[in-house]
Coordinates of N, CA and C and ligand atoms in Angstrom, one line a residue:
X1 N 152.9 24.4 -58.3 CA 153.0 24.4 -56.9 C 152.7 23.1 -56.3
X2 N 153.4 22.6 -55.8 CA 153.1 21.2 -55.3 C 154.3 20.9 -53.8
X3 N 153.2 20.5 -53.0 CA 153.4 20.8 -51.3 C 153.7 18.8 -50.4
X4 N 154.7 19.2 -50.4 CA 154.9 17.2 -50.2 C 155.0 17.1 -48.4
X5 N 154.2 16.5 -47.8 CA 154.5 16.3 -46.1 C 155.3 14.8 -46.3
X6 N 156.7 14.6 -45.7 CA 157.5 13.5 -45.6 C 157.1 13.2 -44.1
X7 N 156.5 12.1 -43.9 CA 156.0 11.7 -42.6 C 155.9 9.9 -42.1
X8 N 155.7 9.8 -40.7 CA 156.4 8.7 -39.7 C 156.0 9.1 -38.5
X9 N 154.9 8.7 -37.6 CA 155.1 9.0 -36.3 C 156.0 8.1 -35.8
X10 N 156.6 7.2 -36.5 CA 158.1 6.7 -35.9 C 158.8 7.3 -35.9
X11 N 160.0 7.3 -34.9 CA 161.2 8.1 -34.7 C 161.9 7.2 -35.8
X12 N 162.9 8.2 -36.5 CA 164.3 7.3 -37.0 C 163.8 7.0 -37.8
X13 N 163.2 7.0 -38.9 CA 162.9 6.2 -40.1 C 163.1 6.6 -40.9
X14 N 163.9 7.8 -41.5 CA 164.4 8.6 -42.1 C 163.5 10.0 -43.0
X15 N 163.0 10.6 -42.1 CA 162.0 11.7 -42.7 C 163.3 13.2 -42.6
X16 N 164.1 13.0 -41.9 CA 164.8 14.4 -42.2 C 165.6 14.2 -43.2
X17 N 166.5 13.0 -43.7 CA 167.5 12.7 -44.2 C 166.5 12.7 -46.1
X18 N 165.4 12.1 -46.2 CA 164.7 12.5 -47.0 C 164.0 13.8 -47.4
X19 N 163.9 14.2 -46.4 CA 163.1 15.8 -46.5 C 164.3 16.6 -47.3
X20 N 165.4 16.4 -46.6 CA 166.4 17.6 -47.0 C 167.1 16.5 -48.4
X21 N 167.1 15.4 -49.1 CA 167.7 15.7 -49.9 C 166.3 15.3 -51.2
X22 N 164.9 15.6 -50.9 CA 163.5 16.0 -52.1 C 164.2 17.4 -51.9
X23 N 164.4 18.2 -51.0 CA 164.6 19.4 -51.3 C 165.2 20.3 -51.9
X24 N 166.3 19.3 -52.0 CA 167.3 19.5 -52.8 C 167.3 19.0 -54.4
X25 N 166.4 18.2 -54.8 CA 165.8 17.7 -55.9 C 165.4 19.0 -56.5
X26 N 164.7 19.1 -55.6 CA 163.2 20.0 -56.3 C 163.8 21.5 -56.5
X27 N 165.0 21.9 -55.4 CA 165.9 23.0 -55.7 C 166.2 23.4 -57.2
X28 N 166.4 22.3 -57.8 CA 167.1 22.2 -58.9 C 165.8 22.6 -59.9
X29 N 164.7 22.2 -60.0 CA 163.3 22.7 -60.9 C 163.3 23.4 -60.6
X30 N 162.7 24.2 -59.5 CA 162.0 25.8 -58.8 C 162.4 26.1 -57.7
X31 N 162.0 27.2 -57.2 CA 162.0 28.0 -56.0 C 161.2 26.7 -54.8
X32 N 162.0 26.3 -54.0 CA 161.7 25.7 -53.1 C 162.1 26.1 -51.3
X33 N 161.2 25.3 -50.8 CA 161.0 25.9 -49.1 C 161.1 24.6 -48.2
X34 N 161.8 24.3 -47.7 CA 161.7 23.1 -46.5 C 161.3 23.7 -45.4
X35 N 159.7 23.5 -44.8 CA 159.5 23.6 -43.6 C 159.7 22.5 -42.5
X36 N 160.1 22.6 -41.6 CA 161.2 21.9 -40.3 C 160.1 22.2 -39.6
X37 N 159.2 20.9 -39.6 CA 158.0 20.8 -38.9 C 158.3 20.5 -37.2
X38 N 159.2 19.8 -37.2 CA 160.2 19.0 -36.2 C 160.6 20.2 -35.1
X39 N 160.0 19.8 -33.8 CA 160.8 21.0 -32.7 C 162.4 20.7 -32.6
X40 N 162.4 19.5 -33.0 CA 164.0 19.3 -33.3 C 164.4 20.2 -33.8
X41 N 164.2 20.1 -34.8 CA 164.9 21.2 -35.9 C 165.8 20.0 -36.0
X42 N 165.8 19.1 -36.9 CA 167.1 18.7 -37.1 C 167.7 19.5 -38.5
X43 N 166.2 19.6 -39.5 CA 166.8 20.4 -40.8 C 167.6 21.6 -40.5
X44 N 166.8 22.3 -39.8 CA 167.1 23.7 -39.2 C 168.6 23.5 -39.1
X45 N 169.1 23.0 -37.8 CA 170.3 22.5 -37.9 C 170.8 22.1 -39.2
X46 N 170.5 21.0 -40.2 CA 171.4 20.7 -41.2 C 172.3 21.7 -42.2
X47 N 170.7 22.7 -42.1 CA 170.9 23.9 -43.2 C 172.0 24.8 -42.4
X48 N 171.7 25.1 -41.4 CA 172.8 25.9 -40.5 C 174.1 25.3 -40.5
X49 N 174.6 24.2 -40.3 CA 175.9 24.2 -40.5 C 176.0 23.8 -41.7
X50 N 175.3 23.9 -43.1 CA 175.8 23.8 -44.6 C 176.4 25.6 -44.3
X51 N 175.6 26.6 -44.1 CA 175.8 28.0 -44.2 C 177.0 28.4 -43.3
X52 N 177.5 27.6 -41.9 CA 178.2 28.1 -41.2 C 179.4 28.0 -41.6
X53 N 179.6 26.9 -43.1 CA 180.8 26.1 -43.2 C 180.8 27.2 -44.8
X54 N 179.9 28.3 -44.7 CA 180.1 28.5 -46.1 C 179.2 28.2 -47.4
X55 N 178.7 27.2 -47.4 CA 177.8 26.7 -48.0 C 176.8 27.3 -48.5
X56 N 176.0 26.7 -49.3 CA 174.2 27.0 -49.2 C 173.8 25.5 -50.1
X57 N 172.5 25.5 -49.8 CA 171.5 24.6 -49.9 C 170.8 24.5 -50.9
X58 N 170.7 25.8 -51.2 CA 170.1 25.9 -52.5 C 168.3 26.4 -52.3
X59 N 168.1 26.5 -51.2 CA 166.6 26.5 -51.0 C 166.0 27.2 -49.2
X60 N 165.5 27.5 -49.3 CA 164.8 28.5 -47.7 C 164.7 27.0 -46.9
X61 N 164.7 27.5 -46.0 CA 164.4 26.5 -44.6 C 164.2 27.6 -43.4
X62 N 162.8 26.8 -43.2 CA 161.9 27.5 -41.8 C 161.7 26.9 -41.0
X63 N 162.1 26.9 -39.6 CA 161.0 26.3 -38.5 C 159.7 26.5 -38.5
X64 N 158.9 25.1 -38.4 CA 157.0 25.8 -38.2 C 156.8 24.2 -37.3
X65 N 157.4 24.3 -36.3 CA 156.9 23.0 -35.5 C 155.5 23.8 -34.7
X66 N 154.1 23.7 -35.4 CA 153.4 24.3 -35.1 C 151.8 23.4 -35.8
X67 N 150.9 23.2 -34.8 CA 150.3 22.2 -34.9 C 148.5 22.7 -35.7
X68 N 148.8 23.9 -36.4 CA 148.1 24.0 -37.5 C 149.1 24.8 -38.7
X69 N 150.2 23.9 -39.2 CA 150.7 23.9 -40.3 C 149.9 24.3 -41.7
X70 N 149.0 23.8 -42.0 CA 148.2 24.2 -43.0 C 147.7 25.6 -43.1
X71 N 147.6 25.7 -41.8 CA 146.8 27.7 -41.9 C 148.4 28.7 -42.4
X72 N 149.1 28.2 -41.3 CA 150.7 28.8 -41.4 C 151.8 29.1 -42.6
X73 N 151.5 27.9 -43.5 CA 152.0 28.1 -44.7 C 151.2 28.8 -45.4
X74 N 150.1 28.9 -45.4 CA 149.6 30.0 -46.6 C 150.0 31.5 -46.5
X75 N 151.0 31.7 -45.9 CA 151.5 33.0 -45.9 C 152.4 33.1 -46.7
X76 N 153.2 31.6 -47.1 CA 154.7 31.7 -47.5 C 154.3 31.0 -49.4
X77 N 153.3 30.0 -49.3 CA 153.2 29.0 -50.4 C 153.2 29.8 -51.5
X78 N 153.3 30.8 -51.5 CA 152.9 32.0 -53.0 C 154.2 32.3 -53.5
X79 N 155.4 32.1 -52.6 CA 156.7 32.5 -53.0 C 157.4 30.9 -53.5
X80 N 156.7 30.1 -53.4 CA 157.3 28.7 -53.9 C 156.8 28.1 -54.7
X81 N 157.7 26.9 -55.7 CA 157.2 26.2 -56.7 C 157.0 24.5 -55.9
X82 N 157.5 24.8 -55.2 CA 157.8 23.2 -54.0 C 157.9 23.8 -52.5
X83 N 157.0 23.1 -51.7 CA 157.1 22.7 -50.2 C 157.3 21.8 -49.5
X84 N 158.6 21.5 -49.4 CA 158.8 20.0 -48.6 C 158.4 20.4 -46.9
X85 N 158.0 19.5 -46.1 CA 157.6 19.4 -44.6 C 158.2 18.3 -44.2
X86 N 159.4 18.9 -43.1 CA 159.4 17.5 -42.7 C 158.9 17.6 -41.5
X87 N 158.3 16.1 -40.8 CA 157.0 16.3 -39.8 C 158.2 15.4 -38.5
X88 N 157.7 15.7 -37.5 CA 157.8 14.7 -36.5 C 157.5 13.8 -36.0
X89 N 158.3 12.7 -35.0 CA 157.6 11.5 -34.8 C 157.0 11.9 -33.8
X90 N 155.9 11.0 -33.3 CA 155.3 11.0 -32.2 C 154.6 12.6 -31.8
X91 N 154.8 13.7 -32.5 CA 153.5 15.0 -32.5 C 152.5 14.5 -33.1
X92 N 151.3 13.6 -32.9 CA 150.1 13.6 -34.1 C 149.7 14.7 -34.4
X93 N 149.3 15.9 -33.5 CA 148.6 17.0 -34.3 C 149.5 18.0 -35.1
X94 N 150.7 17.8 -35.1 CA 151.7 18.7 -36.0 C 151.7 17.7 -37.1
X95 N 151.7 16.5 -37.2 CA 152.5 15.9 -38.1 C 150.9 15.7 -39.1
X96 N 149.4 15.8 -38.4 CA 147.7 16.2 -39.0 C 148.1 17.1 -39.4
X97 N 148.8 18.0 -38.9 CA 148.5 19.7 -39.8 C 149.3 19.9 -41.4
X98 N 150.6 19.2 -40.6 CA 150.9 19.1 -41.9 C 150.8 18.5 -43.5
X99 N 150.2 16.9 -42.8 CA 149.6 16.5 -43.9 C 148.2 17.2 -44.3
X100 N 147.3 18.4 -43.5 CA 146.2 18.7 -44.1 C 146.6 19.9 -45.4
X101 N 148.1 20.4 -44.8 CA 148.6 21.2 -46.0 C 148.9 20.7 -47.2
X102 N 149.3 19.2 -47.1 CA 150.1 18.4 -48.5 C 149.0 18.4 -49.8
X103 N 149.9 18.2 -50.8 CA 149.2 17.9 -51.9 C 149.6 15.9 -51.7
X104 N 150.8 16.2 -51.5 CA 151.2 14.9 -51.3 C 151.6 14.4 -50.0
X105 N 151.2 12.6 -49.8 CA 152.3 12.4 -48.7 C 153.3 11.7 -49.3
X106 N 154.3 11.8 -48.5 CA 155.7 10.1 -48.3 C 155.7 9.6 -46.9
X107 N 155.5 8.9 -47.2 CA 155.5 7.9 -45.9 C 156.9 7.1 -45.8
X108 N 157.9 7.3 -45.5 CA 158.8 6.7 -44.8 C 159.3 5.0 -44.6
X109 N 159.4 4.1 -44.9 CA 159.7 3.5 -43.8 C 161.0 2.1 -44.4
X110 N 161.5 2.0 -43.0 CA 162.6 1.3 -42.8 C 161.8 -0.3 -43.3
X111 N 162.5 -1.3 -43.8 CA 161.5 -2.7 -43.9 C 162.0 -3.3 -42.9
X112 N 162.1 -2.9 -41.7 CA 162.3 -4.4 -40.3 C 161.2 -4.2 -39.7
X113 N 160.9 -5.3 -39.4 CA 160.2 -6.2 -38.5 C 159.6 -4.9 -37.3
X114 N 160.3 -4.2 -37.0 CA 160.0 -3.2 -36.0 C 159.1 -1.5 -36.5
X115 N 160.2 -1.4 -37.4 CA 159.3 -0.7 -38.0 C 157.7 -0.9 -38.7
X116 N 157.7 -1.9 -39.5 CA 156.6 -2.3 -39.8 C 155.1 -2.5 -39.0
X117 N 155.9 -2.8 -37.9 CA 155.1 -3.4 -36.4 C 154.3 -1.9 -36.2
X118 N 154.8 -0.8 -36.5 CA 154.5 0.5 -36.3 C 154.0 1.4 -37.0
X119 N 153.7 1.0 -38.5 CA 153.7 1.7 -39.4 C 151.7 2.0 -39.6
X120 N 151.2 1.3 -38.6 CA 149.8 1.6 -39.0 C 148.9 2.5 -38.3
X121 N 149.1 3.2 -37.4 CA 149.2 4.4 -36.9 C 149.6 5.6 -38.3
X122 N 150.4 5.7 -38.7 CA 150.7 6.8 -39.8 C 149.6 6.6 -40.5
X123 N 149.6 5.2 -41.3 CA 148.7 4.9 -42.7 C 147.0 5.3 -42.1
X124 N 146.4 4.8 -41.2 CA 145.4 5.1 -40.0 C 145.4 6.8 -40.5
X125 N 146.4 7.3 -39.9 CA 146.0 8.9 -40.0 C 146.3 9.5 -41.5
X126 N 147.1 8.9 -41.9 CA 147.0 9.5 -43.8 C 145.6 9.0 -44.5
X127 N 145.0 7.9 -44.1 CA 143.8 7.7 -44.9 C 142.6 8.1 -44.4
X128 N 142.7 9.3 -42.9 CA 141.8 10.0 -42.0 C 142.0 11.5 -43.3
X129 N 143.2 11.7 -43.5 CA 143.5 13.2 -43.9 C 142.6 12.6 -45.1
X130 N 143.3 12.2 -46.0 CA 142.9 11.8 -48.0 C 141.2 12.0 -48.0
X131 N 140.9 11.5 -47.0 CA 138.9 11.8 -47.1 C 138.9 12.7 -47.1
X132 N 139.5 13.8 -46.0 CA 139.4 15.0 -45.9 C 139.8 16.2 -47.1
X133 N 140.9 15.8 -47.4 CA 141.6 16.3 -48.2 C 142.0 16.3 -49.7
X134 N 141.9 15.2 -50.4 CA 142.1 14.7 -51.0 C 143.3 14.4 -51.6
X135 N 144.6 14.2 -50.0 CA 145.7 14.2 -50.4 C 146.0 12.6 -50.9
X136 N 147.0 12.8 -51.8 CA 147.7 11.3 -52.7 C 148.9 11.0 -51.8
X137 N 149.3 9.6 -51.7 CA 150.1 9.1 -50.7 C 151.1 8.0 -51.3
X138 N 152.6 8.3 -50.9 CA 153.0 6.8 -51.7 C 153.7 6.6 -50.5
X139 N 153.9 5.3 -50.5 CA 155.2 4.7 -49.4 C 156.7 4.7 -49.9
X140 N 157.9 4.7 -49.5 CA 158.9 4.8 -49.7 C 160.0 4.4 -49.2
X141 N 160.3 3.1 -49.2 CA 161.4 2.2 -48.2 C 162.5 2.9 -48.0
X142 N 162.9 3.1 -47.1 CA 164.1 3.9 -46.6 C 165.2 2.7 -46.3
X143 N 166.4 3.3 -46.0 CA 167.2 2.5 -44.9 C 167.2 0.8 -45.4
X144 N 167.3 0.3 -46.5 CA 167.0 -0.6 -47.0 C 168.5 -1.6 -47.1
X145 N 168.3 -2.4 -46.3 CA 169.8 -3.4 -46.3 C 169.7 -4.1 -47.6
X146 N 171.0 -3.9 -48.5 CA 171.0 -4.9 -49.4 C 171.0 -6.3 -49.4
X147 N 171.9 -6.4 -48.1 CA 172.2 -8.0 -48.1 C 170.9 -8.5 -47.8
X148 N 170.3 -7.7 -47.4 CA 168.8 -8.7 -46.9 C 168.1 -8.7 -47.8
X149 N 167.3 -10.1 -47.5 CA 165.4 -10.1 -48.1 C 164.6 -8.9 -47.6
X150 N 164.8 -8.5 -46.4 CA 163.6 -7.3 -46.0 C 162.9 -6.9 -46.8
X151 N 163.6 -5.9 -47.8 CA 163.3 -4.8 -49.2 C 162.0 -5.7 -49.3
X152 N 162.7 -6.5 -50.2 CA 162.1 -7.7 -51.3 C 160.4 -7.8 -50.8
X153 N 160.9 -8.5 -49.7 CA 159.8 -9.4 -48.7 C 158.7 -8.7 -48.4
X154 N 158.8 -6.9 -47.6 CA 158.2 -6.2 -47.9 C 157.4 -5.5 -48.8
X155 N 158.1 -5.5 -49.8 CA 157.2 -4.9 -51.1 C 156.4 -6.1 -51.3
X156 N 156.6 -7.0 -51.3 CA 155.9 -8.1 -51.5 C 154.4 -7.9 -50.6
X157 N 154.4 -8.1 -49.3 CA 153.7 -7.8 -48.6 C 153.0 -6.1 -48.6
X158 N 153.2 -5.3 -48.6 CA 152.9 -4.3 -49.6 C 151.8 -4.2 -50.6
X159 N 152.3 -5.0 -51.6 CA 152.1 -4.8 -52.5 C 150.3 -5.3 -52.2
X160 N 150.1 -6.8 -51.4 CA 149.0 -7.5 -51.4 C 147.9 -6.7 -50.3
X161 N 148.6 -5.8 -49.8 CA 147.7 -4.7 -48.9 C 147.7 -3.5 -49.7
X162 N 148.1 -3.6 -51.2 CA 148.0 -2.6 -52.1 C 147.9 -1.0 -51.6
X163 N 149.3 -1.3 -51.4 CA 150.0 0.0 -50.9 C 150.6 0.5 -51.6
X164 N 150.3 2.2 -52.1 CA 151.1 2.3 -53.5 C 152.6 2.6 -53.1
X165 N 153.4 1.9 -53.7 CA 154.7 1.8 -53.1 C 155.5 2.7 -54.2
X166 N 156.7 3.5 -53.8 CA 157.2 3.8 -55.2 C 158.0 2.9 -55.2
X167 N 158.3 2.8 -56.6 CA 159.2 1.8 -57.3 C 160.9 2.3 -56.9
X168 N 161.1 3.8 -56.6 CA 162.5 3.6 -56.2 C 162.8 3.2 -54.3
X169 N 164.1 3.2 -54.1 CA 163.6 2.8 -52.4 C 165.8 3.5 -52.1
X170 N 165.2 3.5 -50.8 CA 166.9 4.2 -50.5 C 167.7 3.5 -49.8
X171 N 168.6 2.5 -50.1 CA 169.8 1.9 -49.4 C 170.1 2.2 -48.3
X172 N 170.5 1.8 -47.2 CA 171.1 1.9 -46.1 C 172.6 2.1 -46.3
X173 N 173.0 3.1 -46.7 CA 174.4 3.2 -47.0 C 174.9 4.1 -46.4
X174 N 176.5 4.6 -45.9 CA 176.6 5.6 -44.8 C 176.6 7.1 -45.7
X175 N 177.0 6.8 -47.1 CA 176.7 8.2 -47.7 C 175.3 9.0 -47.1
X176 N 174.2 7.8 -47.1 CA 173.0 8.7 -46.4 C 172.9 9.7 -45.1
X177 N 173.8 8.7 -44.0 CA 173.7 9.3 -42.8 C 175.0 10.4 -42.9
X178 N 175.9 9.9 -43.5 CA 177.2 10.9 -43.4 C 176.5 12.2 -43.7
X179 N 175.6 12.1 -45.0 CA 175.2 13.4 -45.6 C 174.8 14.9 -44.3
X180 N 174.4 14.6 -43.3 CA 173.8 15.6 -42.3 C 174.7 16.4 -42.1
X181 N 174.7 17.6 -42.3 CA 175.7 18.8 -42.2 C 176.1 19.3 -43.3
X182 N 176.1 18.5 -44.3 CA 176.8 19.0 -45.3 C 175.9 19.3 -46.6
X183 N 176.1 20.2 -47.8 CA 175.1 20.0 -48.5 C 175.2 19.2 -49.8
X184 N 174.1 18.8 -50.6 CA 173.8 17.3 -51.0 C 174.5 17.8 -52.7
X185 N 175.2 16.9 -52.9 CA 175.8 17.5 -54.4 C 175.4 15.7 -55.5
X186 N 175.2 15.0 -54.7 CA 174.9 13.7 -55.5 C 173.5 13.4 -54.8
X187 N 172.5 13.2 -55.4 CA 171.3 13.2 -54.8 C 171.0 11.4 -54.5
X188 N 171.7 10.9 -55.3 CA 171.9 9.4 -55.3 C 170.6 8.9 -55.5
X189 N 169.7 7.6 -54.9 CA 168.3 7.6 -55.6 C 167.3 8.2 -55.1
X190 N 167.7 9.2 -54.2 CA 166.3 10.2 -54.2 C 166.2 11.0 -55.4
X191 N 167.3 11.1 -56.8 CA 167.1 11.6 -58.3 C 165.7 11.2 -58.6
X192 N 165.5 9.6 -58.3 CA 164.5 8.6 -59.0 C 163.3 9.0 -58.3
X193 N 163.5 9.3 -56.8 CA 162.6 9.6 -56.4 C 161.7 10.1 -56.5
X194 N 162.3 11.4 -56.6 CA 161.8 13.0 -57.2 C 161.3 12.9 -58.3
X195 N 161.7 12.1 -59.2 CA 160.9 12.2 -60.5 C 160.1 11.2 -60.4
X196 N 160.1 10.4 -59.6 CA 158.7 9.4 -59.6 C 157.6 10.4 -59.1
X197 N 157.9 11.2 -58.1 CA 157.0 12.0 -57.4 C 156.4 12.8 -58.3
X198 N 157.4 13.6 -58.9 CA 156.6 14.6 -60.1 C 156.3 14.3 -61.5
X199 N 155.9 12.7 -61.5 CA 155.8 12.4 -63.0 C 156.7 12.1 -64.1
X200 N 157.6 12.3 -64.0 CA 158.7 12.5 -65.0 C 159.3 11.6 -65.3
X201 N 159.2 11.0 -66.4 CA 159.9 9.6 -67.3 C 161.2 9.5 -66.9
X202 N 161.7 8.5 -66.7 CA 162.9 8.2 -66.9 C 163.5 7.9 -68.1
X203 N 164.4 8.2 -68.4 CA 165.4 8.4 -69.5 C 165.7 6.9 -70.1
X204 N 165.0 6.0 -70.8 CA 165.1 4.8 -71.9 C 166.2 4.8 -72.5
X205 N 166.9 3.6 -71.8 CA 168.3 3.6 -72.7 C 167.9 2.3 -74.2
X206 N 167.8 2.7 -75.1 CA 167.8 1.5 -75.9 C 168.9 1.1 -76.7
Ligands
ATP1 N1 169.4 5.6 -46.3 C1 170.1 5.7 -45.2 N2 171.2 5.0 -45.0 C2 171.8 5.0 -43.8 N3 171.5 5.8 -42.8 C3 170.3 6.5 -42.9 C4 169.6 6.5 -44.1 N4 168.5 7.3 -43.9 C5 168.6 7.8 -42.7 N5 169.7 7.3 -42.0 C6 170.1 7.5 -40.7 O1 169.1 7.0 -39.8 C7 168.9 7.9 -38.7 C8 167.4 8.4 -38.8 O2 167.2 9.2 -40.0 P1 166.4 10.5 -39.9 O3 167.0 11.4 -38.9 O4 166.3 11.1 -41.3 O5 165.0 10.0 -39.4 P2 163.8 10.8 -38.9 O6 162.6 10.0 -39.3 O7 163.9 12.2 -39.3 O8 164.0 10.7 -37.3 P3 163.2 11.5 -36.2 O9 161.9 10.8 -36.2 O10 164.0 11.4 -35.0 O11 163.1 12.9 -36.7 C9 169.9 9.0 -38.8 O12 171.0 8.6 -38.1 C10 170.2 9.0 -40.3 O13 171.5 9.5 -40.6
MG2 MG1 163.7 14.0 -38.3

């Protein structure tokens, strides 16, 4: 059983676009749950028109935009092997509740200048919960332009504020954005993701 909050009190930094395709990772090992922390609902939405077109997802999706998340899932967490959360921006006490549920965090973020500018507010409140909780946290470059240094420059800096970073990161490509509505048949490097998250070696070509 292992409970991941994908979180950002920034808007836009790609916490749904990630939520729904760990969920779809993890689909694939166990019985999995995406709670749609988000009064958005944007998952809510995603999952709904995969189903309305026919589809399925492969996994439950709940709204719980609800700002003691932790108490709330213990009703459901017995029927799953994975719980993805995706949280919202700018709710701190939904997006607290949910990381007090996590085993893990992800932390999100885009590498510009703007985002970065904003990113210490989240880190601030994940290393308030970890005392508490003893949740584990990695960071996860999203939205990552190739042509640019960003990526690079970032991890670099990152790294000297010894930030545990994962080693995979997600391109800014439109397969990512295109993906919303539809459901995810090439997981692309959220594969790498997902198994950085749960331990799992990568396959040694020699
Ligand atoms: N890797 C990517 N490449 C290209 N576009 C992306 C990528 N990831 C996310 N996007 C796009 O960036 C925008 C923000 O992504 P997403 O909705 O996942 O962020 P969010 O953090 O959930 O936003 P919010 O805070 O509003 O809930 C969306 O238009 C999405 O399609
Ligand atoms: Mg979102």
């Amino acid at each position: 059983m292992m409970k991941v909050a994908v979180v950002n009190l920034k808007g836009g930094s790609g916490k749904t676009v990630s939520s729904f395709h760990l969920a779809t990772a993890f689909a694939a090992r166990g019985r999995t749950l995406l709670a749609d922390c988000d009064e958005q609902g944007s998952s809510l939405s995603w999952a709904s028109a995969v189903e309305e077109d026919g589809g399925e997802v492969g996994f439950s999706v709940m709204g719980l935009p609800v700002k003691d998340v932790n108490r709330r899932i213990r009703d459901f967490e017995a029927d799953y092997e994975y719980v993805v959360m995706d949280t919202p921006p700018g709710d701190y006490m939904v997006a607290r509740s949910a990381l007090m549920a996590a085993d893990v965090a992800v932390l999100v973020v885009p590498p510009t200048p703007i985002d970065l500018d904003r990113v210490m507010p989240t880190l601030e409140l994940i290393a308030d919960v970890e005392d508490m909780t003893g949740l584990t946290y990695y960071v996860l470059l999203t939205r990552v332009r190739r042509i640019s240094r960003e990526g690079q420059d970032t991890r670099g800096a990152m790294a000297e504020m010894e930030l545990p970073l994962l080693e995979a990161e997600i391109p800014l490509l439109g397969r990512y954005s295109d993906s919303f509505g539809q459901p995810i048949r090439d997981l692309g490097e959220y594969e790498r993701v997902a198994r950085e998250l749960l331990g799992e070696r990568e396959e040694v070509v020699r």
